């Protein structure tokens, strides 16, 4: 049986380009297994290819930004990659202000550069947009956690988990 998140994902395909979508899905699978450097690099490559094929694909840009942010945060990438992450996240947000993964990438970058307050601003924007899906809630919780507000973060992580126990 499909989870509610899986049913929703099937109902909403973020691009009509099948090749770009396949690369996007493969990138998401790789980033979920990104404990290894190779998986994170693979995710970044797949998202980059998806965006090359379909330049107006905010979700792919957002996930590319997140892969880059994670690489930078783990000390695997240069400041150039950090800048690219911010640029890609901002491009995704310009296309779709509610794309939570882009804001999660910014929250991660802001944390690693000592700007947790900026991350809280991104969380506030998601809240203002009324974002209540699991990814948005996880991004908001991440901002609170990285700003040292662990109790508040845990409560929101619990809400995210209730929305999508599989993710």
PDB file of C-alpha atoms in Angstrom, residues 11-22 24 50 53-59:
ATOM      1  CA  UNK A  11      -0.555  12.995  -8.189  1.00  0.00           C
ATOM      2  CA  UNK A  12       1.912  15.905  -8.397  1.00  0.00           C
ATOM      3  CA  UNK A  13       4.746  15.462 -10.857  1.00  0.00           C
ATOM      4  CA  UNK A  14       6.946  18.585 -10.720  1.00  0.00           C
ATOM      5  CA  UNK A  15       7.856  18.485 -14.432  1.00  0.00           C
ATOM      6  CA  UNK A  16       6.403  17.104 -17.628  1.00  0.00           C
ATOM      7  CA  UNK A  17       9.867  16.109 -18.867  1.00  0.00           C
ATOM      8  CA  UNK A  18      10.174  12.387 -18.142  1.00  0.00           C
ATOM      9  CA  UNK A  19      13.974  12.283 -18.448  1.00  0.00           C
ATOM     10  CA  UNK A  20      14.449  15.223 -16.061  1.00  0.00           C
ATOM     11  CA  UNK A  21      11.970  13.678 -13.644  1.00  0.00           C
ATOM     12  CA  UNK A  22      13.778  10.326 -13.678  1.00  0.00           C
ATOM     13  CA  UNK A  24      15.379  14.031 -10.145  1.00  0.00           C
ATOM     14  CA  UNK A  50      17.873  17.290 -14.454  1.00  0.00           C
ATOM     15  CA  UNK A  53      17.381  19.225 -19.301  1.00  0.00           C
ATOM     16  CA  UNK A  54      14.587  21.214 -17.631  1.00  0.00           C
ATOM     17  CA  UNK A  55      15.862  24.662 -16.501  1.00  0.00           C
ATOM     18  CA  UNK A  56      12.477  25.656 -15.051  1.00  0.00           C
ATOM     19  CA  UNK A  57      12.344  22.873 -12.471  1.00  0.00           C
ATOM     20  CA  UNK A  58      12.350  24.509  -9.012  1.00  0.00           C
ATOM     21  CA  UNK A  59      12.285  21.230  -7.086  1.00  0.00           C
TER      22      UNK A  59
END
